[in-house]
């Protein structure tokens, strides 16, 4: 069957594609009309009206809208072709099944262990060859990794939307800040104390919200975050908005790291002379904390408690029917998730040596939540990548100065549309890759079970029952 | 020799001001299959929720194997072997079939028997074996019901409470599931309380039955009595 493609036909297709884009462009121009055309001159208290910028806005929106629709269509199209490839009635070579992602390749690799060692070695060398600025950025990134992994326990694994997570970070930071300021307690004493305080506060918040879930939980946690910030802002002990300054950095057996050790490092290892060696030490502390967190969270997820959390996230009724104590599951998720925020807070306070309530705004909670969502809910490598991307990206985008946050928001929206599962999706087999038997079964469950439990790697044969 | 497994006496349960159960009396002997029948809103689900402690009753007594369990926590009852398959299946949609099943054994101390239990289940419902790596949410309704029942079996129940296992399923699938319920009862001696709308089918399976109307048990008897009683047939079984 061949149709003659006429000019009017093409015209109609183009029109159907362009109409929504034109509408979008028109709509945006209308919305932005006042802010794009009027500019206020504060010196002589007048304002100027000019249409100069409107064409750019209109054209820009139009092009973006076309691109947007194109990529959405492409995505839908890819989805269809994938489904077709997996369906029956195609030649064998077309039914290969989904290609393994690079992540599965890395995972299955025989060199995985070596890879981790190499990565650790690079991480260990990095601060000695970087600039002070880079080390600072890296410490911040690692703090966010810890925060992300902690919140992932609450949101990603247990499915409890916590919008006040930054409060626990603040509690950790203030625990160290206050104890150091008033009693001169050291970092190493305060690190466990900060974690503990945050855990207790997590429990405290947990009790009233046991019966809540979804939207209600989100609102209560959000309020908790804001209340914490306001309390810190108004108490005299916390010195209100002035915050606490001159917090000691973490000590290293009482040795002044910027003395002899620095001389050695600068002379023999060519470390940047402007470097504050305390920062390098902080880097290693947070690196260790991240490693411990990863190990801990990983083991937790595969433990009995982790399964209870998963069940709670999936279905609360069924979770109870399985004999899981929902109350305990919820409280432990809140408490343990907060622990990491507390620990990260202590490190944060020692890193920047000055804290005030403004460092712990609602935006912070949102950033950490974005890390978890962008990285991939419930996926540990995803959250790590998300934290690195989200803490480093704003630095990279500094070039765009005032449009930085706008761009950041746009990137997030794009991410969520085109990769809703996050950068690295939680690895759960959704589609069956390997099937034995013909679906009706031959009563030979044993043999099949052997195949299922004995062969951990499902092979993508693409065959259908 | 019959031993009473579960007994309810004058159980009253309310949701706020609405009294859903107005003094329910029933008992189930060990090894029996009991059907609990009744129209929509009669209070069948509420009865199960009262037994399992999901909605604690206001008054009355509930005993399980001679022990007072009124107001006990759900998880403790599951440990005692009193397990419910909730209405509407409630499988874990994001977990695979295998993970769903393993979740069913959550309360078991001895996890070494799990492999054998899985074998048993895959024999009972071979389709679940072929679907074991698929996420629960992608199963068909019938498969989900099979999974829900199987998952409860993983907890080694002494008594199963099934809430409308036939809900929204094709007749042939219902027959399959009911056959399996009978099998579970005869092979393992598991006592079963079956809540159903589908009275005809439930009575084919059950030994005895109770009929509930607006929060009260209004009729009880053996299944054959019910099936042969002209009045009961007219009133509850559609002629
Ligand atoms: N959570 C609740 N809050 C308030 N009222 C409820 C609640 N759950 C049930 N009810 C009321 O209690 C009564 C009994 O409901 P129940 O769910 O036990 O009925 P059922 O016999 O299981 O009905 P169905 O066959 O439709 O499932 C109904 O009138 C219902 O409206
Ligand atoms: Mg019901």
XYZ file of C-alpha atoms and ligand atoms in Angstrom:
736
model
C 0.000 0.000 0.000
C 1.491 3.291 -0.975
C -0.173 6.600 -0.402
C 0.759 9.646 -2.368
C 2.085 12.120 0.129
C 0.725 15.450 -0.881
C 1.839 18.872 0.194
C -1.382 19.420 2.062
C -0.789 16.202 3.970
C 2.627 17.349 5.113
C 1.150 20.696 5.951
C -1.401 19.091 8.183
C 1.218 17.033 10.022
C 3.404 20.053 10.587
C 0.450 22.081 11.765
C -0.604 19.393 14.239
C 2.915 19.389 15.624
C 3.328 23.146 15.732
C -0.026 24.134 17.106
C 0.660 22.989 20.689
C 4.093 24.605 20.572
C 2.596 27.875 19.359
C 0.004 27.739 22.092
C 2.658 27.055 24.730
C 4.747 29.916 23.462
C 1.771 32.267 23.481
C 0.823 31.203 26.989
C 4.296 31.761 28.390
C 4.520 35.177 26.740
C 1.222 36.120 28.317
C 2.343 34.922 31.745
C 5.711 36.573 31.582
C 4.484 39.756 29.943
C 4.748 42.055 32.980
C 8.159 40.883 34.154
C 9.661 40.768 30.682
C 8.422 44.147 29.426
C 8.553 46.406 32.461
C 11.792 47.362 34.103
C 11.962 49.584 37.129
C 14.585 52.230 37.495
C 15.014 52.733 41.248
C 17.091 55.921 41.088
C 14.445 58.187 39.592
C 11.545 55.962 40.582
C 10.254 55.434 37.078
C 9.707 52.400 34.967
C 10.383 51.639 31.384
C 8.262 49.648 28.993
C 9.954 47.758 26.201
C 8.966 44.834 24.002
C 12.577 44.055 23.020
C 12.817 40.811 24.895
C 9.477 39.348 23.882
C 10.515 37.873 20.504
C 13.373 35.980 22.123
C 11.073 34.609 24.774
C 8.483 33.588 22.200
C 11.001 31.928 19.928
C 12.803 30.220 22.798
C 9.641 28.766 24.252
C 8.505 27.659 20.823
C 11.737 25.789 20.072
C 11.885 24.226 23.522
C 8.305 23.110 23.219
C 8.992 21.440 19.859
C 12.037 19.680 21.293
C 10.064 18.609 24.319
C 7.347 17.041 22.206
C 9.876 15.402 19.959
C 11.671 13.692 22.840
C 8.443 12.625 24.473
C 7.299 11.054 21.219
C 10.627 9.375 20.759
C 10.420 7.940 24.221
C 6.945 6.563 23.619
C 8.115 5.165 20.290
C 11.099 3.414 21.868
C 8.760 1.915 24.427
C 6.564 0.497 21.681
C 9.417 -0.961 19.669
C 10.820 -2.578 22.778
C 7.472 -4.165 23.484
C 7.246 -5.372 19.904
C 10.724 -6.848 20.042
C 9.816 -8.809 23.102
C 6.579 -10.103 21.707
C 5.990 -13.359 19.963
C 5.912 -13.942 16.252
C 9.219 -12.284 15.538
C 12.305 -14.004 14.203
C 14.563 -15.396 16.894
C 17.277 -12.778 16.472
C 14.814 -9.943 17.028
C 13.669 -11.372 20.341
C 16.859 -10.836 22.198
C 15.151 -9.256 25.165
C 16.378 -6.093 26.812
C 20.031 -5.307 26.551
C 21.849 -5.513 29.883
C 22.553 -2.065 31.217
C 26.073 -0.921 31.975
C 25.290 -1.300 35.626
C 24.563 -5.006 35.357
C 27.754 -5.349 33.386
C 29.690 -3.658 36.172
C 27.937 -5.772 38.754
C 28.553 -9.045 37.014
C 32.129 -8.145 36.242
C 34.839 -10.327 37.676
C 36.821 -7.181 38.356
C 34.240 -5.646 40.616
C 36.303 -6.064 43.756
C 39.405 -4.676 42.068
C 37.294 -1.818 40.768
C 36.296 -0.882 44.279
C 39.929 -0.938 45.421
C 40.986 1.292 42.553
C 38.145 3.676 43.326
C 39.168 3.791 46.993
C 42.782 4.441 46.041
C 41.738 7.315 43.781
C 39.535 8.731 46.519
C 42.456 8.564 48.933
C 44.889 10.351 46.615
C 42.464 12.964 45.315
C 42.636 15.538 48.153
C 46.447 15.705 47.962
C 46.454 16.739 44.352
C 43.416 19.023 44.403
C 42.951 22.665 45.204
C 41.488 23.714 48.582
C 38.297 24.701 46.780
C 37.907 21.258 45.228
C 38.492 19.539 48.557
C 35.763 21.658 50.073
C 33.369 20.743 47.286
C 34.244 17.080 47.703
C 33.600 17.175 51.445
C 30.241 18.784 50.801
C 29.423 16.168 48.185
C 30.291 13.360 50.594
C 28.179 14.931 53.327
C 25.295 14.897 50.892
C 25.989 11.256 50.077
C 25.573 10.457 53.772
C 22.416 12.537 53.992
C 21.033 10.956 50.840
C 21.694 7.432 52.058
C 20.076 8.231 55.391
C 16.969 9.742 53.847
C 16.836 6.857 51.417
C 16.145 4.571 54.369
C 13.136 6.684 55.282
C 11.756 7.643 51.879
C 13.190 5.175 49.411
C 13.079 1.962 51.407
C 10.290 2.598 53.902
C 8.176 4.915 51.758
C 7.673 7.561 54.470
C 7.789 11.001 52.906
C 9.899 13.107 55.248
C 10.092 16.775 54.283
C 11.878 17.900 57.425
C 14.956 15.766 57.177
C 17.317 18.715 57.326
C 16.194 19.273 60.940
C 18.115 16.189 62.032
C 21.161 17.478 60.198
C 20.753 20.722 62.119
C 20.372 18.832 65.384
C 23.647 16.995 64.752
C 25.444 20.197 63.802
C 24.099 22.103 66.803
C 24.889 19.253 69.176
C 28.532 19.630 68.249
C 28.422 23.394 67.956
C 26.863 23.931 71.390
C 28.838 21.296 73.267
C 32.021 22.605 71.733
C 31.160 26.235 72.346
C 30.048 25.892 75.960
C 31.913 22.864 77.221
C 34.796 22.571 74.791
C 33.916 18.970 73.986
C 35.869 17.577 71.067
C 34.645 16.389 67.700
C 35.265 12.750 68.535
C 33.124 12.913 71.647
C 30.397 14.802 69.861
C 30.204 12.613 66.765
C 28.402 9.752 68.539
C 26.473 12.237 70.681
C 25.242 14.091 67.600
C 24.130 10.835 66.021
C 22.395 9.790 69.217
C 20.584 13.084 69.697
C 19.305 12.971 66.139
C 18.169 9.368 66.650
C 16.241 10.335 69.772
C 14.649 13.274 68.002
C 13.726 10.919 65.170
C 11.957 8.671 67.678
C 10.274 11.681 69.213
C 8.954 12.754 65.833
C 8.060 9.154 65.050
C 5.585 8.686 67.880
C 3.018 11.274 66.825
C 3.190 10.311 63.164
C 2.769 6.548 63.584
C -0.810 6.705 62.363
C -0.063 9.076 59.523
C 1.042 8.373 56.016
C 1.234 10.087 52.660
C 0.272 13.750 52.530
C -0.339 14.083 56.260
C 3.041 12.681 57.104
C 4.666 15.061 54.625
C 2.987 18.067 56.230
C 3.877 17.084 59.789
C 7.522 16.437 58.940
C 7.682 19.692 57.009
C 6.404 21.546 60.051
C 8.871 19.744 62.266
C 11.711 20.952 60.058
C 10.514 24.541 60.174
C 9.852 24.431 63.923
C 13.364 23.174 64.548
C 14.802 26.008 62.496
C 12.640 28.600 64.244
C 13.560 27.277 67.676
C 17.241 27.484 66.819
C 16.642 30.975 65.503
C 14.931 32.229 68.665
C 16.687 30.544 71.577
C 19.363 32.498 73.373
C 21.436 29.364 74.055
C 21.831 28.834 70.341
C 22.670 32.513 69.907
C 19.751 32.955 67.522
C 20.429 34.002 63.943
C 24.032 34.898 64.752
C 24.743 31.209 65.079
C 27.832 29.636 66.562
C 31.242 30.457 65.224
C 34.774 29.244 65.857
C 33.756 25.618 66.143
C 36.871 23.488 66.349
C 37.703 21.316 63.400
C 38.169 17.629 64.157
C 41.345 17.001 66.117
C 44.010 14.477 65.208
C 45.578 13.257 68.468
C 46.145 16.850 69.473
C 48.602 17.436 66.637
C 48.429 20.735 64.775
C 47.928 19.506 61.250
C 48.855 22.857 59.759
C 52.273 22.714 61.438
C 54.857 20.034 60.750
C 52.538 17.670 58.853
C 51.652 20.441 56.434
C 55.287 21.305 55.857
C 55.978 17.709 55.035
C 53.023 17.420 52.680
C 53.834 20.660 50.886
C 57.520 19.931 50.529
C 57.462 16.282 49.639
C 53.996 15.621 48.166
C 53.617 18.978 46.406
C 50.337 19.683 48.138
C 48.928 23.142 47.430
C 50.536 25.486 50.016
C 47.241 27.293 50.451
C 45.612 24.088 51.663
C 44.174 23.839 55.149
C 45.234 20.336 56.149
C 42.320 20.137 58.579
C 40.099 20.108 55.509
C 41.933 17.082 54.149
C 41.468 15.385 57.493
C 37.749 16.211 57.435
C 37.640 14.754 53.951
C 38.957 11.449 55.238
C 36.572 11.447 58.168
C 33.550 11.947 55.936
C 34.927 9.400 53.452
C 35.113 6.826 56.246
C 31.646 7.791 57.400
C 30.310 7.306 53.880
C 31.927 3.879 53.626
C 30.527 2.824 56.985
C 27.122 4.181 55.985
C 27.144 2.268 52.715
C 28.043 -0.990 54.431
C 25.518 -0.421 57.185
C 22.671 0.603 54.910
C 23.391 -2.271 52.571
C 23.256 -4.806 55.364
C 20.201 -3.163 56.834
C 18.314 -3.376 53.571
C 18.895 -7.081 53.371
C 18.015 -7.707 56.991
C 14.739 -8.629 58.619
C 14.169 -5.017 59.515
C 14.831 -3.987 55.932
C 12.217 -6.425 54.726
C 9.744 -5.049 57.223
C 10.387 -1.551 55.851
C 9.914 -2.747 52.314
C 6.640 -4.427 53.248
C 5.470 -1.268 54.977
C 6.249 0.790 51.878
C 4.478 -1.633 49.575
C 1.225 -2.222 51.459
C 0.418 -1.385 55.051
C -2.474 -3.823 55.367
C -0.484 -6.735 54.022
C 2.464 -5.692 56.134
C 0.357 -6.233 59.237
C -1.120 -9.444 57.897
C 2.433 -10.774 57.569
C 2.914 -10.305 61.275
C 5.117 -7.245 60.969
C 4.919 -4.746 63.789
C 4.116 -1.653 61.790
C 4.714 0.720 64.673
C 8.169 -0.604 65.294
C 9.034 -0.595 61.593
C 7.993 3.031 61.255
C 9.805 4.215 64.360
C 13.043 2.457 63.501
C 12.961 3.853 59.969
C 12.578 7.376 61.310
C 15.143 6.950 64.038
C 17.836 5.189 62.006
C 17.380 7.531 59.056
C 17.905 10.486 61.368
C 21.070 8.997 62.830
C 22.965 9.557 59.598
C 21.737 13.114 59.302
C 22.989 13.748 62.845
C 26.408 12.304 62.095
C 26.638 14.277 58.857
C 25.641 17.404 60.787
C 28.540 17.015 63.200
C 30.967 16.669 60.311
C 29.386 19.681 58.622
C 29.859 21.821 61.715
C 33.505 20.811 61.929
C 33.983 21.476 58.220
C 32.725 25.036 58.068
C 33.320 25.882 61.772
C 30.348 28.239 61.695
C 26.686 27.307 61.800
C 23.489 29.311 61.947
C 19.821 28.424 61.428
C 19.897 29.747 57.864
C 22.047 26.765 56.850
C 19.136 24.455 57.606
C 16.243 25.833 55.613
C 13.441 23.894 53.970
C 15.403 24.069 50.734
C 17.949 21.755 52.321
C 15.324 19.083 52.926
C 14.201 19.443 49.343
C 17.735 19.127 48.045
C 18.314 15.881 49.942
C 14.955 14.573 48.789
C 15.896 15.478 45.228
C 19.092 13.490 45.658
C 17.109 10.406 46.604
C 14.517 10.832 43.857
C 16.967 11.843 41.149
C 19.421 9.122 42.054
C 16.800 6.435 42.182
C 14.595 5.631 45.145
C 15.901 2.725 47.145
C 19.039 2.291 45.073
C 22.290 2.814 46.976
C 24.546 3.515 43.958
C 21.812 5.753 42.574
C 21.654 7.865 45.699
C 25.442 8.198 45.747
C 25.482 9.380 42.152
C 22.517 11.662 42.801
C 24.319 13.293 45.726
C 27.458 13.876 43.713
C 25.549 15.272 40.744
C 23.331 17.534 42.815
C 26.069 18.932 45.013
C 28.576 19.393 42.213
C 26.141 20.537 39.533
C 25.217 23.850 41.179
C 28.947 24.576 41.384
C 29.406 23.832 37.694
C 26.415 25.960 36.817
C 27.871 29.026 38.536
C 28.725 30.246 35.079
C 25.029 30.907 34.540
C 24.994 32.964 37.735
C 21.460 34.151 38.458
C 19.821 31.568 36.201
C 21.537 28.775 38.088
C 18.563 27.600 40.109
C 16.236 27.993 37.139
C 18.445 25.739 35.062
C 18.761 23.336 37.935
C 14.984 23.092 38.185
C 14.635 22.574 34.456
C 17.190 19.751 34.554
C 15.290 18.083 37.367
C 12.024 18.235 35.448
C 13.687 16.789 32.356
C 15.248 14.014 34.402
C 11.946 13.032 35.938
C 10.166 12.974 32.600
C 12.750 10.922 30.783
C 14.082 8.781 33.596
C 11.384 8.596 36.252
C 13.110 5.763 38.043
C 16.159 7.902 38.739
C 19.705 7.822 37.413
C 20.305 4.313 38.629
C 17.073 2.500 39.160
C 16.627 0.178 42.056
C 17.401 -3.237 40.625
C 14.268 -5.233 40.779
C 13.325 -7.668 38.069
C 10.061 -6.427 36.673
C 9.840 -8.599 33.628
C 10.469 -12.236 33.510
C 13.642 -13.070 31.647
C 13.928 -16.755 32.067
C 11.033 -19.120 32.087
C 10.942 -22.827 32.456
C 7.901 -24.916 31.770
C 4.827 -23.886 29.898
C 2.978 -21.857 32.471
C 0.412 -24.509 33.237
C 3.089 -26.508 34.938
C 3.764 -30.197 35.005
C 3.641 -30.606 38.739
C 7.404 -30.719 38.779
C 7.830 -27.770 41.060
C 11.023 -29.080 42.560
C 13.022 -28.977 39.384
C 11.835 -25.496 38.637
C 12.587 -24.278 42.106
C 16.098 -25.607 41.715
C 16.440 -23.595 38.549
C 15.103 -20.534 40.297
C 17.044 -20.581 43.486
C 20.150 -22.282 42.183
C 20.734 -19.891 39.316
C 20.925 -16.368 40.714
C 21.640 -14.698 37.383
C 18.524 -14.582 35.216
C 19.599 -14.862 31.630
C 17.870 -12.698 29.164
C 16.701 -15.278 26.714
C 13.548 -13.390 25.958
C 11.528 -16.553 25.692
C 7.949 -16.484 26.707
C 5.960 -19.118 28.472
C -13.178 -35.789 69.067
C -13.650 -32.183 68.169
C -11.672 -29.389 69.690
C -12.784 -25.790 69.405
C -10.197 -23.739 67.606
C -11.735 -20.288 67.580
C -14.716 -18.979 69.449
C -16.456 -15.595 69.407
C -19.013 -14.694 72.058
C -21.053 -11.504 71.942
C -18.446 -9.624 69.979
C -19.353 -5.989 69.397
C -17.235 -3.754 67.205
C -17.830 -0.181 66.204
C -16.298 2.358 63.866
C -16.888 5.550 65.798
C -20.638 5.712 66.264
C -21.436 3.066 63.691
C -21.813 -0.316 65.332
C -20.771 -2.833 62.694
C -20.945 -5.955 64.894
C -23.796 -6.182 67.387
C -22.859 -9.284 69.337
C -21.470 -11.978 67.066
C -21.343 -15.583 68.285
C -19.616 -18.297 66.333
C -17.196 -21.136 66.808
C -14.913 -23.144 64.602
C -13.593 -26.588 65.381
C -10.126 -27.753 64.533
C -9.847 -28.952 60.938
C -13.154 -27.471 59.818
C -13.934 -25.256 56.877
C -16.516 -22.673 57.885
C -18.228 -20.337 55.470
C -19.294 -16.924 56.688
C -21.922 -15.604 54.291
C -23.869 -12.395 54.035
C -24.760 -9.396 51.946
C -22.521 -6.390 51.371
C -21.983 -4.435 54.525
C -23.178 -7.247 56.782
C -19.980 -7.075 58.802
C -18.009 -10.051 57.518
C -14.771 -8.183 56.985
C -15.251 -6.454 60.313
C -15.580 -9.864 61.972
C -12.215 -10.910 60.566
C -10.657 -7.582 61.531
C -11.961 -8.052 65.071
C -10.460 -11.517 65.292
C -7.059 -10.423 64.007
C -6.927 -7.323 66.151
C -6.872 -4.879 63.239
C -10.039 -3.280 64.640
C -10.228 -4.074 68.360
C -13.766 -5.002 69.509
C -15.544 -3.000 72.198
C -16.834 -6.006 74.122
C -17.278 -9.764 73.967
C -14.727 -12.548 74.084
C -12.562 -14.106 71.419
C -10.614 -17.244 72.214
C -8.112 -18.997 69.993
C -7.134 -22.492 71.137
C -8.482 -21.720 74.581
C -6.555 -18.483 74.938
C -8.196 -15.082 75.168
C -6.989 -13.089 72.192
C -9.328 -10.122 72.203
C -7.289 -6.987 71.661
C -4.089 -8.924 70.967
C -1.667 -7.445 68.452
C -1.931 -8.732 64.915
C 1.709 -9.746 64.738
C 1.422 -11.897 67.841
C -1.566 -13.688 66.380
C 0.344 -14.345 63.180
C 3.076 -15.903 65.298
C 0.446 -18.113 66.923
C -0.612 -19.299 63.462
C -3.778 -17.253 62.997
C -3.238 -15.726 59.574
C -5.524 -13.634 57.394
C -5.639 -13.148 53.654
C -7.132 -9.654 53.462
C -9.991 -8.646 51.205
C -8.723 -7.384 47.871
C -5.590 -9.538 48.083
C -3.082 -6.869 49.112
C -0.015 -8.430 47.615
C 3.188 -6.363 47.566
C 3.024 -4.923 44.046
C 6.642 -3.813 43.771
C 8.170 -7.012 45.077
C 8.677 -10.106 42.976
C 6.544 -13.174 43.491
C 9.418 -14.895 45.256
C 9.965 -11.897 47.535
C 6.246 -11.786 48.268
C 6.344 -15.405 49.314
C 9.413 -14.923 51.470
C 7.709 -12.015 53.167
C 4.998 -14.467 54.213
C 7.546 -16.332 56.312
C 8.542 -13.151 58.114
C 7.491 -14.349 61.563
C 9.118 -17.757 61.332
C 12.174 -18.144 63.513
C 13.407 -21.132 61.594
C 14.138 -19.933 58.090
C 15.665 -23.220 56.984
C 12.315 -24.704 56.058
C 11.533 -21.958 53.586
C 12.927 -23.755 50.592
C 10.728 -26.739 51.289
C 7.686 -24.550 51.785
C 8.399 -22.840 48.474
C 8.528 -26.227 46.820
C 5.170 -27.084 48.319
C 3.668 -23.826 47.079
C 5.050 -24.157 43.578
C 3.455 -27.589 43.457
C 0.170 -26.149 44.651
C 0.206 -23.289 42.131
C 2.714 -24.120 39.377
C 1.997 -20.828 37.625
C 3.659 -18.968 40.492
C 6.910 -20.808 39.833
C 7.016 -19.561 36.278
C 6.234 -16.063 37.475
C 8.554 -16.045 40.441
C 10.807 -13.232 39.173
C 7.943 -11.061 38.022
C 6.771 -8.225 40.219
C 3.528 -8.939 42.026
C 1.731 -5.941 40.569
C 2.006 -7.336 37.054
C 0.193 -10.576 37.884
C -3.378 -11.152 36.785
C -6.120 -10.971 39.383
C -6.348 -14.730 39.714
C -2.600 -15.103 40.022
C -2.558 -12.381 42.651
C -5.141 -14.271 44.675
C -3.073 -17.431 44.375
C -0.067 -15.462 45.524
C -1.972 -13.974 48.450
C -3.066 -17.408 49.638
C 0.382 -18.888 49.062
C 2.026 -16.053 50.926
C -0.148 -16.696 53.956
C 0.737 -20.391 53.805
C 4.424 -19.472 54.071
C 3.716 -18.381 57.635
C 2.631 -21.924 58.519
C -0.937 -21.116 59.601
C -2.883 -23.273 62.033
C -5.926 -21.378 60.932
C -6.531 -19.323 57.799
C -8.994 -16.464 57.498
C -9.846 -15.897 53.844
C -11.757 -12.751 52.922
C -13.594 -13.180 49.613
C -10.973 -15.079 47.657
C -13.342 -15.238 44.662
C -13.654 -11.465 44.350
C -13.563 -10.436 40.707
C -12.354 -13.764 39.355
C -13.606 -15.913 36.483
C -15.594 -19.021 37.476
C -12.905 -21.407 36.274
C -10.224 -19.649 38.309
C -12.495 -19.622 41.363
C -12.944 -23.384 41.040
C -9.170 -23.787 40.867
C -8.649 -21.719 43.973
C -11.419 -23.429 45.898
C -9.979 -26.833 45.019
C -6.691 -25.690 46.445
C -8.336 -24.397 49.599
C -9.853 -27.822 50.139
C -6.472 -29.393 49.490
C -4.830 -27.150 52.087
C -7.521 -28.193 54.552
C -7.304 -31.946 53.956
C -3.548 -32.234 53.484
C -2.350 -29.988 56.291
C -5.393 -30.039 58.527
C -5.472 -26.249 58.396
C -8.685 -24.838 59.848
C -10.319 -22.350 57.496
C -12.775 -19.509 57.957
C -13.984 -18.508 54.538
C -15.829 -15.240 54.008
C -17.745 -15.303 50.746
C -20.380 -13.606 48.625
C -20.494 -16.600 46.354
C -22.635 -18.680 48.704
C -23.275 -21.642 46.415
C -19.613 -22.307 45.837
C -18.664 -21.665 49.427
C -21.238 -24.186 50.632
C -19.842 -26.840 48.288
C -16.563 -26.447 50.075
C -17.520 -25.763 53.671
C -18.572 -28.151 56.402
C -20.694 -25.621 58.213
C -21.827 -22.099 57.537
C -23.015 -18.945 59.272
C -25.158 -16.279 57.697
C -24.735 -12.705 58.797
C -27.156 -9.810 58.459
C -26.350 -6.314 59.628
C -23.918 -7.191 62.354
C -25.567 -10.333 63.696
C -25.392 -14.057 62.964
C -28.918 -14.870 61.856
C -28.572 -18.470 60.747
C -26.175 -21.341 61.210
C -26.035 -24.969 60.192
C -24.212 -27.579 58.182
C -23.538 -26.885 54.548
C -25.841 -29.661 53.360
C -28.675 -28.371 55.523
C -28.279 -25.007 53.885
C -28.110 -26.380 50.400
C -31.230 -28.500 50.908
C -33.328 -25.989 52.815
C -35.878 -24.492 50.462
C -36.182 -21.235 52.437
C -32.460 -20.685 52.700
C -32.062 -21.331 49.014
C -34.709 -18.740 48.224
C -33.365 -16.133 50.585
C -29.623 -16.428 50.125
C -28.674 -18.630 47.226
C -30.778 -17.212 44.480
C -33.458 -19.913 44.139
N -13.273 1.869 58.410
C -14.610 1.990 58.546
N -15.143 3.132 59.028
C -16.474 3.261 59.178
N -17.355 2.305 58.866
C -16.901 1.153 58.378
C -15.495 0.931 58.181
N -15.322 -0.305 57.673
C -16.557 -0.833 57.559
N -17.510 0.032 57.982
C -18.957 -0.188 58.013
O -19.201 -1.367 58.735
C -20.209 -2.153 58.123
C -19.701 -3.561 57.867
O -18.672 -3.514 56.886
P -17.847 -4.784 56.453
O -16.704 -4.319 55.641
O -17.555 -5.626 57.612
O -18.896 -5.515 55.507
P -18.727 -6.865 54.673
O -19.737 -7.825 55.184
O -17.331 -7.307 54.652
O -19.186 -6.377 53.243
P -18.615 -6.798 51.793
O -19.218 -8.092 51.444
O -19.140 -5.688 50.916
O -17.143 -6.811 51.877
C -20.602 -1.392 56.867
O -21.801 -0.710 57.124
C -19.473 -0.428 56.626
O -19.949 0.759 56.058
Mg -15.855 -7.424 53.218
